[in-house]
mmCIF file of C-alpha atoms and ligand atoms in Angstrom:
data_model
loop_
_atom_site.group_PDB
_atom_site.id
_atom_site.type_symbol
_atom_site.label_atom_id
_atom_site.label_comp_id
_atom_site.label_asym_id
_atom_site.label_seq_id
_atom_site.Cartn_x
_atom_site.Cartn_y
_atom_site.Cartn_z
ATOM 1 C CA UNK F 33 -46.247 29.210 -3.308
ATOM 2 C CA UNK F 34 -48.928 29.680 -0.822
ATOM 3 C CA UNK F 35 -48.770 33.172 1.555
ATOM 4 C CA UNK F 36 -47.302 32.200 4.888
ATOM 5 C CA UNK F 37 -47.747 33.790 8.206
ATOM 6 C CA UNK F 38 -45.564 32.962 11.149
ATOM 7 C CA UNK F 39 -46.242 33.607 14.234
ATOM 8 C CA UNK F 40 -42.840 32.309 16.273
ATOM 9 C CA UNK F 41 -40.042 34.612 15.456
ATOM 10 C CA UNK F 42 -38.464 36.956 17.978
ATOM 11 C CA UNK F 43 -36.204 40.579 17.973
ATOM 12 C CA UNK F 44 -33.671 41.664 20.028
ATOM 13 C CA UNK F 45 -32.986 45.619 19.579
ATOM 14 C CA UNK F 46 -29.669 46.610 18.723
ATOM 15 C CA UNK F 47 -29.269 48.772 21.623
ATOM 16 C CA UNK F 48 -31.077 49.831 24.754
ATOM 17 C CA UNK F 49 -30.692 52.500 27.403
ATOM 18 C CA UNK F 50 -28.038 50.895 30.497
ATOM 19 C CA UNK F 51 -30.582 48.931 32.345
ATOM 20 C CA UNK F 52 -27.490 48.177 35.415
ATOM 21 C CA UNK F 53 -28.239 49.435 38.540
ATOM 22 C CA UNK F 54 -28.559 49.412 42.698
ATOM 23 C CA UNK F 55 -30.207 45.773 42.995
ATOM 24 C CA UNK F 56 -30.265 44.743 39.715
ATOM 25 C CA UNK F 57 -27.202 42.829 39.254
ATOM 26 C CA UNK F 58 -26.656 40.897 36.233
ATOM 27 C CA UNK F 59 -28.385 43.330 33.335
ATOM 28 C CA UNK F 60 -28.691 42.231 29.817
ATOM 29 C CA UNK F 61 -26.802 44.827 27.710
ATOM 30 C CA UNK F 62 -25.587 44.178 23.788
ATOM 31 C CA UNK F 63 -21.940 43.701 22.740
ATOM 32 C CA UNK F 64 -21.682 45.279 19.129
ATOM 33 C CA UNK F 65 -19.096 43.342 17.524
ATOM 34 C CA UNK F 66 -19.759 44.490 13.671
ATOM 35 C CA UNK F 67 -22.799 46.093 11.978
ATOM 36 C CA UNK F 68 -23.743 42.945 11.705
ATOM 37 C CA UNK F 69 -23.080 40.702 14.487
ATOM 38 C CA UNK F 70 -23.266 41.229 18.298
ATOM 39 C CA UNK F 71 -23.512 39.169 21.460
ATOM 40 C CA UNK F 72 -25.920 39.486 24.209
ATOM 41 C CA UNK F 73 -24.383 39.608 27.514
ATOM 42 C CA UNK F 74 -25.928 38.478 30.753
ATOM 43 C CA UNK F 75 -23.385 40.339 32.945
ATOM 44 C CA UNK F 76 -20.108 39.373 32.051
ATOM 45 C CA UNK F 77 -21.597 36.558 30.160
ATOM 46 C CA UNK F 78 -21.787 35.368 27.209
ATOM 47 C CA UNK F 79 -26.010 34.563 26.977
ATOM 48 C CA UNK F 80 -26.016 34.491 22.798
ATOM 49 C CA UNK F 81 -24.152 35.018 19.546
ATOM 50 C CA UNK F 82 -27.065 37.026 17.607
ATOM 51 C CA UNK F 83 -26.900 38.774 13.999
ATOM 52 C CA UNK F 84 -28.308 42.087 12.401
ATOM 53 C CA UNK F 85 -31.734 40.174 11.330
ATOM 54 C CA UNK F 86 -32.633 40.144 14.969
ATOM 55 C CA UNK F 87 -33.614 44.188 14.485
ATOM 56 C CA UNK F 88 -33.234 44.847 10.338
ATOM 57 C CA UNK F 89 -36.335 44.958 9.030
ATOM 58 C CA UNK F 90 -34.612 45.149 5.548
ATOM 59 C CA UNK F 91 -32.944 41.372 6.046
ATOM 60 C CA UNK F 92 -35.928 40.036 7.683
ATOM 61 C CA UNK F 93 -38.335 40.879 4.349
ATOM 62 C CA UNK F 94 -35.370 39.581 2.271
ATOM 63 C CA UNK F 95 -35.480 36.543 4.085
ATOM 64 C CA UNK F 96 -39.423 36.278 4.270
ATOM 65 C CA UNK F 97 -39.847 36.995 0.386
ATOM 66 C CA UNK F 98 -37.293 34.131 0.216
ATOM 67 C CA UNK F 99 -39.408 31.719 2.044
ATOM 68 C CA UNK F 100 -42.863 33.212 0.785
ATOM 69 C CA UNK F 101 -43.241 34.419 4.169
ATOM 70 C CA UNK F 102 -46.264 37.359 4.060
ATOM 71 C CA UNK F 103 -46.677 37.930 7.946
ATOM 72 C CA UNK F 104 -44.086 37.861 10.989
ATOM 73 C CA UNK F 105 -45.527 37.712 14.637
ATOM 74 C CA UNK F 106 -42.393 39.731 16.022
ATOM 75 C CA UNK F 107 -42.147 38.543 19.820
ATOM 76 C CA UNK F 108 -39.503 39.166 22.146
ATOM 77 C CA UNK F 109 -36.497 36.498 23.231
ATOM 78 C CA UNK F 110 -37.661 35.545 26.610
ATOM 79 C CA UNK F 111 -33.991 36.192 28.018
ATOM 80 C CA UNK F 112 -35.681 40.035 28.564
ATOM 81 C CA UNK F 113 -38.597 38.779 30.032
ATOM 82 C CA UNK F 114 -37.464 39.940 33.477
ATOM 83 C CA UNK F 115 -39.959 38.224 35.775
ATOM 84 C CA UNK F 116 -37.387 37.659 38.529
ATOM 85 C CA UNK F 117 -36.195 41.334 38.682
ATOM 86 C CA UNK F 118 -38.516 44.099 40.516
ATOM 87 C CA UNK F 119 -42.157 44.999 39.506
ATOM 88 C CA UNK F 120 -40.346 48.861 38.383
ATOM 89 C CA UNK F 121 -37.442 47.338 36.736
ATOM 90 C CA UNK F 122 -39.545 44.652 34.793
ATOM 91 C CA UNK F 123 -41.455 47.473 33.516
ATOM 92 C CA UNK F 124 -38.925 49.570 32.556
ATOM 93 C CA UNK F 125 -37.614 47.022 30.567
ATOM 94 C CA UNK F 126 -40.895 45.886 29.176
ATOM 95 C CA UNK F 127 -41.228 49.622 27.954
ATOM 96 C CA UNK F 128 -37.920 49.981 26.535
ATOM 97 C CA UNK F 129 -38.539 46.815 24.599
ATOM 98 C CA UNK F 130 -42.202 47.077 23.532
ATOM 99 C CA UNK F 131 -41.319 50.912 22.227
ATOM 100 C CA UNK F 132 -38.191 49.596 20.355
ATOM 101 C CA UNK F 133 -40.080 47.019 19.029
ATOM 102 C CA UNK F 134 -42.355 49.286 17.372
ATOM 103 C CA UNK F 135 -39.366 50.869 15.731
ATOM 104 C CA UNK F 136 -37.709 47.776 14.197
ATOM 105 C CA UNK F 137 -41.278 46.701 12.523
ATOM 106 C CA UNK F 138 -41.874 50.327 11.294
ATOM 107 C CA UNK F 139 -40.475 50.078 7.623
ATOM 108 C CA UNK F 140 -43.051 47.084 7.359
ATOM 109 C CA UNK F 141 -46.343 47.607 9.581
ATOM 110 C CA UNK F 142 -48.636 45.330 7.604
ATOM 111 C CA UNK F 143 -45.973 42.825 7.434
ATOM 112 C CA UNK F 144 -43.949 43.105 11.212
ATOM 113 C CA UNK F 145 -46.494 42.421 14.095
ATOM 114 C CA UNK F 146 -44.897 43.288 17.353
ATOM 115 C CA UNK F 147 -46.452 41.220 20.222
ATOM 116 C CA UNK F 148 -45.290 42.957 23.398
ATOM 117 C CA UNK F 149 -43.639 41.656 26.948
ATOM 118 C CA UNK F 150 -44.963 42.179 30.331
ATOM 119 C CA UNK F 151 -43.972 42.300 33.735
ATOM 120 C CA UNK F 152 -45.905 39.542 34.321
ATOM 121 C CA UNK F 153 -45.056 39.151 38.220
ATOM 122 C CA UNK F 154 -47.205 42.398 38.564
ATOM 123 C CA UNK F 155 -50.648 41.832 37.613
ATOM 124 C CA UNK F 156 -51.469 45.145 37.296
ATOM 125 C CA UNK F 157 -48.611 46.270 36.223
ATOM 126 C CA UNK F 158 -49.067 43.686 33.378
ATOM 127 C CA UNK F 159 -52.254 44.750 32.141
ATOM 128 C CA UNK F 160 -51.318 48.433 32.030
ATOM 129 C CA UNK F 161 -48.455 47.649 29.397
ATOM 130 C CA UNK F 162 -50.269 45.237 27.405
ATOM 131 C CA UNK F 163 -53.257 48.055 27.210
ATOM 132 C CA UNK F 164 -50.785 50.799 26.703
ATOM 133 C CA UNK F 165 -48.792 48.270 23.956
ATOM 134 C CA UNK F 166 -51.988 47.356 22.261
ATOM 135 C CA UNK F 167 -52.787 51.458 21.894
ATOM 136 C CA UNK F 168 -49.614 51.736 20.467
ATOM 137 C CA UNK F 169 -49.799 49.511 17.625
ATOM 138 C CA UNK F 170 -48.448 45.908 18.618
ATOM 139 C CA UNK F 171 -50.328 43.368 17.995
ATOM 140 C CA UNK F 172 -50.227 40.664 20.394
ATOM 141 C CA UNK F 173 -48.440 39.278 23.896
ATOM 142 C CA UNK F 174 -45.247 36.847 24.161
ATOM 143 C CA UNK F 175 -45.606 35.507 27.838
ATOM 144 C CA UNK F 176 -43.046 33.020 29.567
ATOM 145 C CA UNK F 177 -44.907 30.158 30.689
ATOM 146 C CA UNK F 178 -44.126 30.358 34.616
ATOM 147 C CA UNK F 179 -42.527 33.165 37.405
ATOM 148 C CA UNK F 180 -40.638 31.212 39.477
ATOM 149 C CA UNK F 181 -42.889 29.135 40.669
ATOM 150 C CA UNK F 182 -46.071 30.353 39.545
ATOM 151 C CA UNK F 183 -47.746 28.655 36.510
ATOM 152 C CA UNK F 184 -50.352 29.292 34.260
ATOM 153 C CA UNK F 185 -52.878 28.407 37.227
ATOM 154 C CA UNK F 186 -51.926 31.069 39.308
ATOM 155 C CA UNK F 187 -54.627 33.869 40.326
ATOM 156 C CA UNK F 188 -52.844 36.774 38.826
ATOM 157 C CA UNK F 189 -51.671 35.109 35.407
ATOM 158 C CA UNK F 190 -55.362 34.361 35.520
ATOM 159 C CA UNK F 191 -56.596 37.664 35.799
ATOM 160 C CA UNK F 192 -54.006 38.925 32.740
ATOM 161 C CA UNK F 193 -55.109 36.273 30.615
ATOM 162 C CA UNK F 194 -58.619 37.352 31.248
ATOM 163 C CA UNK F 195 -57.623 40.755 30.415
ATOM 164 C CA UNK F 196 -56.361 40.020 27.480
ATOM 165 C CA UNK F 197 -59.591 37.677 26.498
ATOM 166 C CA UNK F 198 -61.449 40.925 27.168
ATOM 167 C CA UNK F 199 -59.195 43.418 24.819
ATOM 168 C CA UNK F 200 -59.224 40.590 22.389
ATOM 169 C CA UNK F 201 -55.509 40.466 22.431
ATOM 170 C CA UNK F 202 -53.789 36.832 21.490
ATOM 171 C CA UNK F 203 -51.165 35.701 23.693
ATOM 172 C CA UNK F 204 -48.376 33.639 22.687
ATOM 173 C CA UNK F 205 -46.637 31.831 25.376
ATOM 174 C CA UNK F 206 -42.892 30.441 24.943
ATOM 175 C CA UNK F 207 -40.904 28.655 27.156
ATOM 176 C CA UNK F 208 -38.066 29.992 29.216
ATOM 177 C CA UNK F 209 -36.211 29.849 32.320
ATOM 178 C CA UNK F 210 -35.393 25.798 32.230
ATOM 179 C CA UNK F 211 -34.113 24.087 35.555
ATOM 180 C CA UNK F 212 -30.599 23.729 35.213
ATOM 181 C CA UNK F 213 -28.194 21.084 37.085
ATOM 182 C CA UNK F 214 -25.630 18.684 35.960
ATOM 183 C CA UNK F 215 -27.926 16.795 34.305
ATOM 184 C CA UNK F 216 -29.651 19.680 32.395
ATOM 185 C CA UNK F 217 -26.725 21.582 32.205
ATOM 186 C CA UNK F 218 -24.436 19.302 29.555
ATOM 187 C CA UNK F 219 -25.324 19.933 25.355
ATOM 188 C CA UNK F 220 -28.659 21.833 25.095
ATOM 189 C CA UNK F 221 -30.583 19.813 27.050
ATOM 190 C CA UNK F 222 -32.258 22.707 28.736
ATOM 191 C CA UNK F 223 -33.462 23.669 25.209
ATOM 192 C CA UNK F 224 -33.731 19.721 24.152
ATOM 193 C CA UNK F 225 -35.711 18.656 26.712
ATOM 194 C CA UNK F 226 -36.118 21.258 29.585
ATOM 195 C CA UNK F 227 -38.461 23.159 27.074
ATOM 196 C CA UNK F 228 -40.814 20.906 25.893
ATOM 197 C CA UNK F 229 -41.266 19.978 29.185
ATOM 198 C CA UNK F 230 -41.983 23.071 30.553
ATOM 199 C CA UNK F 231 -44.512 24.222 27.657
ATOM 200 C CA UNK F 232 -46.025 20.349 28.658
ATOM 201 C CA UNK F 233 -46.207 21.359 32.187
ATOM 202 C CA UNK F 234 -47.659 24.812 31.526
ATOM 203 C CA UNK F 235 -50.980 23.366 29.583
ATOM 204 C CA UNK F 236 -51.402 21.276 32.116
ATOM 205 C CA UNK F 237 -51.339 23.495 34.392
ATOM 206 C CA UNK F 238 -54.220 25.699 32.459
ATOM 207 C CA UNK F 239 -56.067 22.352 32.531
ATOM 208 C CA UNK F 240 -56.183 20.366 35.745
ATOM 209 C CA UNK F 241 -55.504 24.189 37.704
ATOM 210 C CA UNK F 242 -59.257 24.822 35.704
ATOM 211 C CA UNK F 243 -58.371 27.567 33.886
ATOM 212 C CA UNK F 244 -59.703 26.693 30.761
ATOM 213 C CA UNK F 245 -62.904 25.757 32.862
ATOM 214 C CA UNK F 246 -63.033 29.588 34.691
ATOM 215 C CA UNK F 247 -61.746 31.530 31.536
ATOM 216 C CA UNK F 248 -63.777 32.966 28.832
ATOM 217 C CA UNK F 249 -63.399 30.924 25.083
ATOM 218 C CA UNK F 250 -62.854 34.313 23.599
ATOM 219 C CA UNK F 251 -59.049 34.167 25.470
ATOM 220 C CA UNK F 252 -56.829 32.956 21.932
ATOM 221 C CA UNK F 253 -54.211 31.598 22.977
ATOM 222 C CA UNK F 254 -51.122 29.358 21.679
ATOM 223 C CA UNK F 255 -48.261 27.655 22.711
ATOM 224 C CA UNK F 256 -44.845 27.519 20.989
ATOM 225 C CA UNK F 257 -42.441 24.212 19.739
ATOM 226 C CA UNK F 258 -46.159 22.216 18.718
ATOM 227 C CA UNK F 259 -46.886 22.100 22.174
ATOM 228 C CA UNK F 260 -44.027 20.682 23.954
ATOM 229 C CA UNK F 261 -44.119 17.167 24.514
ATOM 230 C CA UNK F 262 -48.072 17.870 25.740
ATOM 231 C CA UNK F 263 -50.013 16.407 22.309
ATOM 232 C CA UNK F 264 -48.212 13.212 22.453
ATOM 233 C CA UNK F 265 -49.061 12.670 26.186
ATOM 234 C CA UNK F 266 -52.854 13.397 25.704
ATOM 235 C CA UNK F 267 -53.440 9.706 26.747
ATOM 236 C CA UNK F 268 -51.322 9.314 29.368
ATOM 237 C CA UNK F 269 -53.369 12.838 31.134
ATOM 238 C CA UNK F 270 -56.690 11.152 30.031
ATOM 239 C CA UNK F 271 -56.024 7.949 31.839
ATOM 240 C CA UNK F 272 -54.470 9.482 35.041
ATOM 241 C CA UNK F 273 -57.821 11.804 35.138
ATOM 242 C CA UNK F 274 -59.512 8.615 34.710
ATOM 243 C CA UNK F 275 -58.250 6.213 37.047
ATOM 244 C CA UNK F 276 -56.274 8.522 40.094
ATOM 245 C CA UNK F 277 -59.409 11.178 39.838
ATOM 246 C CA UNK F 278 -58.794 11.792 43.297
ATOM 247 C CA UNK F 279 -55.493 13.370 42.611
ATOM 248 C CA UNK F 280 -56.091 14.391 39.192
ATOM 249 C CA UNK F 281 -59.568 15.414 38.624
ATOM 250 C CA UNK F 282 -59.600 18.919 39.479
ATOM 251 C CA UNK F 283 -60.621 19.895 36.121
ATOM 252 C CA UNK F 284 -64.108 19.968 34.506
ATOM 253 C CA UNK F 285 -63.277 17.402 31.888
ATOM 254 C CA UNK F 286 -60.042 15.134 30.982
ATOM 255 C CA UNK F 287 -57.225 16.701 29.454
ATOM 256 C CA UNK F 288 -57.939 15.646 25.954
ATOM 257 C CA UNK F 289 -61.512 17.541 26.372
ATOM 258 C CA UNK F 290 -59.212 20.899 25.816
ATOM 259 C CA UNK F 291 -57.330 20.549 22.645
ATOM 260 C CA UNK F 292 -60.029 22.822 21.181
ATOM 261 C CA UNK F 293 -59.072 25.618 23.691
ATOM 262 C CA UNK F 294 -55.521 26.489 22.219
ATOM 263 C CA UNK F 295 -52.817 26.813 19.146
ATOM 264 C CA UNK F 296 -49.877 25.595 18.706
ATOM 265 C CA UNK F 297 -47.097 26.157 16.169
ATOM 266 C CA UNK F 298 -45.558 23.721 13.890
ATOM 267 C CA UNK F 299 -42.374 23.651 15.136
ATOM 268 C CA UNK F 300 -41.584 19.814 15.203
ATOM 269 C CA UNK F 301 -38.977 19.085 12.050
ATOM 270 C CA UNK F 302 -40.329 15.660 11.417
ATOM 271 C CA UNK F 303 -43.113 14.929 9.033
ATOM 272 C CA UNK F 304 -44.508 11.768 11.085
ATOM 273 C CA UNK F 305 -44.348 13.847 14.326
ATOM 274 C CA UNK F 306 -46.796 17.081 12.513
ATOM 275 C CA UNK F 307 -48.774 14.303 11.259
ATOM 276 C CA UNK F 308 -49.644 13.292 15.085
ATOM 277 C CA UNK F 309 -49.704 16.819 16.132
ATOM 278 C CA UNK F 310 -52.718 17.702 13.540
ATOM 279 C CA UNK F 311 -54.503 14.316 14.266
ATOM 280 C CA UNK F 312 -54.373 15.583 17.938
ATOM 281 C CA UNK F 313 -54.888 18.695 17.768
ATOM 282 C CA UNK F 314 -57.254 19.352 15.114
ATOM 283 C CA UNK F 315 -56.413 20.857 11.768
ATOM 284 C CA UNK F 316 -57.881 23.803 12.524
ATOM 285 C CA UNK F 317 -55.224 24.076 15.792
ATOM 286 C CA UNK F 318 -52.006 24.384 14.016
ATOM 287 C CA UNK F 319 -50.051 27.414 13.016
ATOM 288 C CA UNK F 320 -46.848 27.945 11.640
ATOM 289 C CA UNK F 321 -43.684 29.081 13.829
ATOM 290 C CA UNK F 322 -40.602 29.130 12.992
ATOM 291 C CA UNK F 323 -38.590 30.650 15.516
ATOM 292 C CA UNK F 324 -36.321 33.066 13.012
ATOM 293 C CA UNK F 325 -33.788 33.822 13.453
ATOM 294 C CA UNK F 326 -32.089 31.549 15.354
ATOM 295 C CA UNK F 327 -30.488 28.086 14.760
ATOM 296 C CA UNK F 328 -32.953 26.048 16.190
ATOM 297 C CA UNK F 329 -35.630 27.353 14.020
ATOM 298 C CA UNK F 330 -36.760 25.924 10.803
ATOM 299 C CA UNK F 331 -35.837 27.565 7.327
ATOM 300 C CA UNK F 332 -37.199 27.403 4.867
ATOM 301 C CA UNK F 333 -39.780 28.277 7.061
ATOM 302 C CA UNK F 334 -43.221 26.173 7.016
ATOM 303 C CA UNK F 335 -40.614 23.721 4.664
ATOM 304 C CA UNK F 336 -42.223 20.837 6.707
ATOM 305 C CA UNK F 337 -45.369 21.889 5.970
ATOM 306 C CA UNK F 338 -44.876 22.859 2.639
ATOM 307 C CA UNK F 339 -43.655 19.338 2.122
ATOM 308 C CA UNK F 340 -45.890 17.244 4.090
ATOM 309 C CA UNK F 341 -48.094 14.439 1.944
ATOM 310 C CA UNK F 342 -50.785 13.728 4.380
ATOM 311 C CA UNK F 343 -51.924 17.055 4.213
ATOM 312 C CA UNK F 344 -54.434 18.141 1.432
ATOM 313 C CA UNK F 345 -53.827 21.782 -0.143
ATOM 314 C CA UNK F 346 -57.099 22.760 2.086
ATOM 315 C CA UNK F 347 -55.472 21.727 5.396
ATOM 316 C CA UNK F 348 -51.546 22.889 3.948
ATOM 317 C CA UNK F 349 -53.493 26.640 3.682
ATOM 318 C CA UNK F 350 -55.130 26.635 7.163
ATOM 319 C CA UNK F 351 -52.015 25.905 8.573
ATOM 320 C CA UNK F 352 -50.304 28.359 6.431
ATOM 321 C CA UNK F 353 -52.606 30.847 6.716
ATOM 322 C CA UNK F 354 -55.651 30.398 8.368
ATOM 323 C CA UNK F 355 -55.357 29.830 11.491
ATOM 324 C CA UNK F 356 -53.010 32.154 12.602
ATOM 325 C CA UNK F 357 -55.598 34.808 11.657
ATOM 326 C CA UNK F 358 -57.704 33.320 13.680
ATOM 327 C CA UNK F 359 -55.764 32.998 16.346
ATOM 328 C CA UNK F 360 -54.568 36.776 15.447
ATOM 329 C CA UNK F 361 -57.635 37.678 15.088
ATOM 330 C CA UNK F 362 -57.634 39.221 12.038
ATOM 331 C CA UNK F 363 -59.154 38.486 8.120
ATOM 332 C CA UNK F 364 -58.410 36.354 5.509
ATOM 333 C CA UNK F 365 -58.177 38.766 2.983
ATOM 334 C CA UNK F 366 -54.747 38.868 1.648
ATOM 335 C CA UNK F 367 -54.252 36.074 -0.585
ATOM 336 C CA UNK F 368 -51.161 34.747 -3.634
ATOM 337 C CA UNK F 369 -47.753 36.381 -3.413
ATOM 338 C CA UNK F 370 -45.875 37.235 -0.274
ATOM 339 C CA UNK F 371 -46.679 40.861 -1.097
ATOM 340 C CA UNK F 372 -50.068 40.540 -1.141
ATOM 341 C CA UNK F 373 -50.477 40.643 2.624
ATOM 342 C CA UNK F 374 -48.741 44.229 2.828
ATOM 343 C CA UNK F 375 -51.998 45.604 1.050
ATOM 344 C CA UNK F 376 -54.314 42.898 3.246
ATOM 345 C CA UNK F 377 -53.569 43.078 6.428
ATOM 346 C CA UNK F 378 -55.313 45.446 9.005
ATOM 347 C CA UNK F 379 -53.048 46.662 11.313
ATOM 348 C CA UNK F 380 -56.325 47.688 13.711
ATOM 349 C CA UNK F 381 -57.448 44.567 15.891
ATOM 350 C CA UNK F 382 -60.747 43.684 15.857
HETATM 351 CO CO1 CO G 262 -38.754 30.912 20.167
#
């Protein structure tokens, strides 16, 4: 079985310092219900029922030798992200996180890459932590794809994404914080469809709000769930830039003109929708993500991949492998078994 690295799967520690406080009303904390099981609360609410592979590094490696997994991007679950609380509390949390982090992928460095949160409502703020992150051995940034009601365009996500071009870090942005309502609000339809339309929103955002135009191509950057609903709207965008240019033209080129600018995972399930995804994207442009552990990931993971018939073994490895070190910016050197990459992989960026 060909080495697999994934770069979608997230951690949530088992435990963290009270984060409750004057003004911040409504503070994550973890319910310990066995070793193995706990819930997150949101408050007095329920948010999610998690289990002990969210922080065991022991279970995740059994799980990734079991799916010939060599390499997990370890990102955060957005739920921590934080954006809406204060600049100081958003960083608190970010350091409590990013530090335990480093802890739960200790047993397995070359094997556990931590990407790091932000509090990306604070430019400045933002780009300390990633810098100070990045010194400390993560690997990467998870970023939500809007605050509020700032997206991707917005001057000061601008400016961290430019940082992070410059310290050659690779950002990995995941959706989050859907719009709710009665609509939205019934099954999971804020995961079903609120999220690929927000990830769909978000690159659009980097394109017709010219980001891709003002930002340097070194900025590697990728977008979680195959892109939202974004690669199979390519022609729609095209033909909007094309024939309302006076409302949509604000960017250099049409939409389809900046496929080559980004990744995005493989998260789709269905072998005819991948197929589309790597005819639009490029196969170069594809990574695998599985979103482990949680139930609306994929296990085995890359299976659809694995599986697929249109691909060739040439294109099955970029996806597999790659790409993501491209996009992680790191060699191709580890090759064969699943243990292979523990002696391969650099821990040192570039
Ligand atoms: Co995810």
């Amino acid at each position: 079985m060909a080495t697999v690295i994934d770069v979608h799967t997230h951690y949530v520690p088992p435990g963290w310092p009270d984060l409750a406080g004057p003004g911040e009303p409504d503070a994550p904390w973890l319910r310990l219900e066995t070793e193995r099981d706990a819930v997150i609360m949101i408050g007095s609410t329920e948010f999610r029922r998690i289990r002990s592979e969210c922080w065991d590094a022991e279970a995740r490696l059994a799980d990734m030798d079991a799916d010939g997994v060599a390499v997990q991007v370890v990102s955060p679950t957005p739920v921590f992200f934080s954006y809406g609380r204060s600049p100081a509390q958003a960083t608190r949390i970010a350091r409590i996180f990013n530090d335990l982090a480093l802890e739960i992928c200790a047993p397995a460095p070359q094997r556990l890459l931590p990407f790091c949160q932000v509090p990306l409502q604070d430019t400045d703020a933002a780009c300390r932590e990633v810098e100070r992150c990045v010194a400390a051995g993560h690997a990467g940034v998870e970023i939500g794809n809007h605050i509020g009601d700032r997206d991707l365009d917005d001057h000061g996500v601008v400016t961290f994404l430019q940082h992070c071009a410059a310290l050659g870090v690779p950002v990995f942005v995941h959706p989050w914080d859907m719009p709710g309502g009665p609509r939205l609000d019934r099954w999971m339809a804020q995961w079903l469809t609120g999220m690929p339309a927000e990830t769909h929103l978000s690159i659009l955002a980097m394109v017709l709000g010219g980001v891709f135009d003002r930002v340097t191509d070194g900025l590697r950057i990728c977008f979680a769930h195959g892109g939202g609903s974004f690669p199979y709207w390519i022609g729609r965008m095209d033909n909007a830039w094309r024939r309302r240019n006076d409302v949509v033209g604000t960017s250099s080129h049409p939409p389809s003109h900046y496929l080559r600018r980004f990744w995005v995972d493989s998260l789709v399930f269905d072998e005819r929708a991948l197929q589309h995804l790597v005819a639009t994207m490029g196969v170069d442009r594809v990574v695998i993500g599985s979103d482990y552990p949680y139930p609306l990931g994929e296990r085995p993971v890359a299976g659809l991949v694995q599986r697929s018939r249109f691909l060739d073994d040439a294109a099955r490895r970029r996806i597999l492998v790659e790409n993501a070190e491209a996009f992680l910016g790191r060699p191709a050197s580890h090759t064969g078994s699943a243990h292979a990459g523990s002696q391969g992989m650099s821990t040192s960026l570039p």
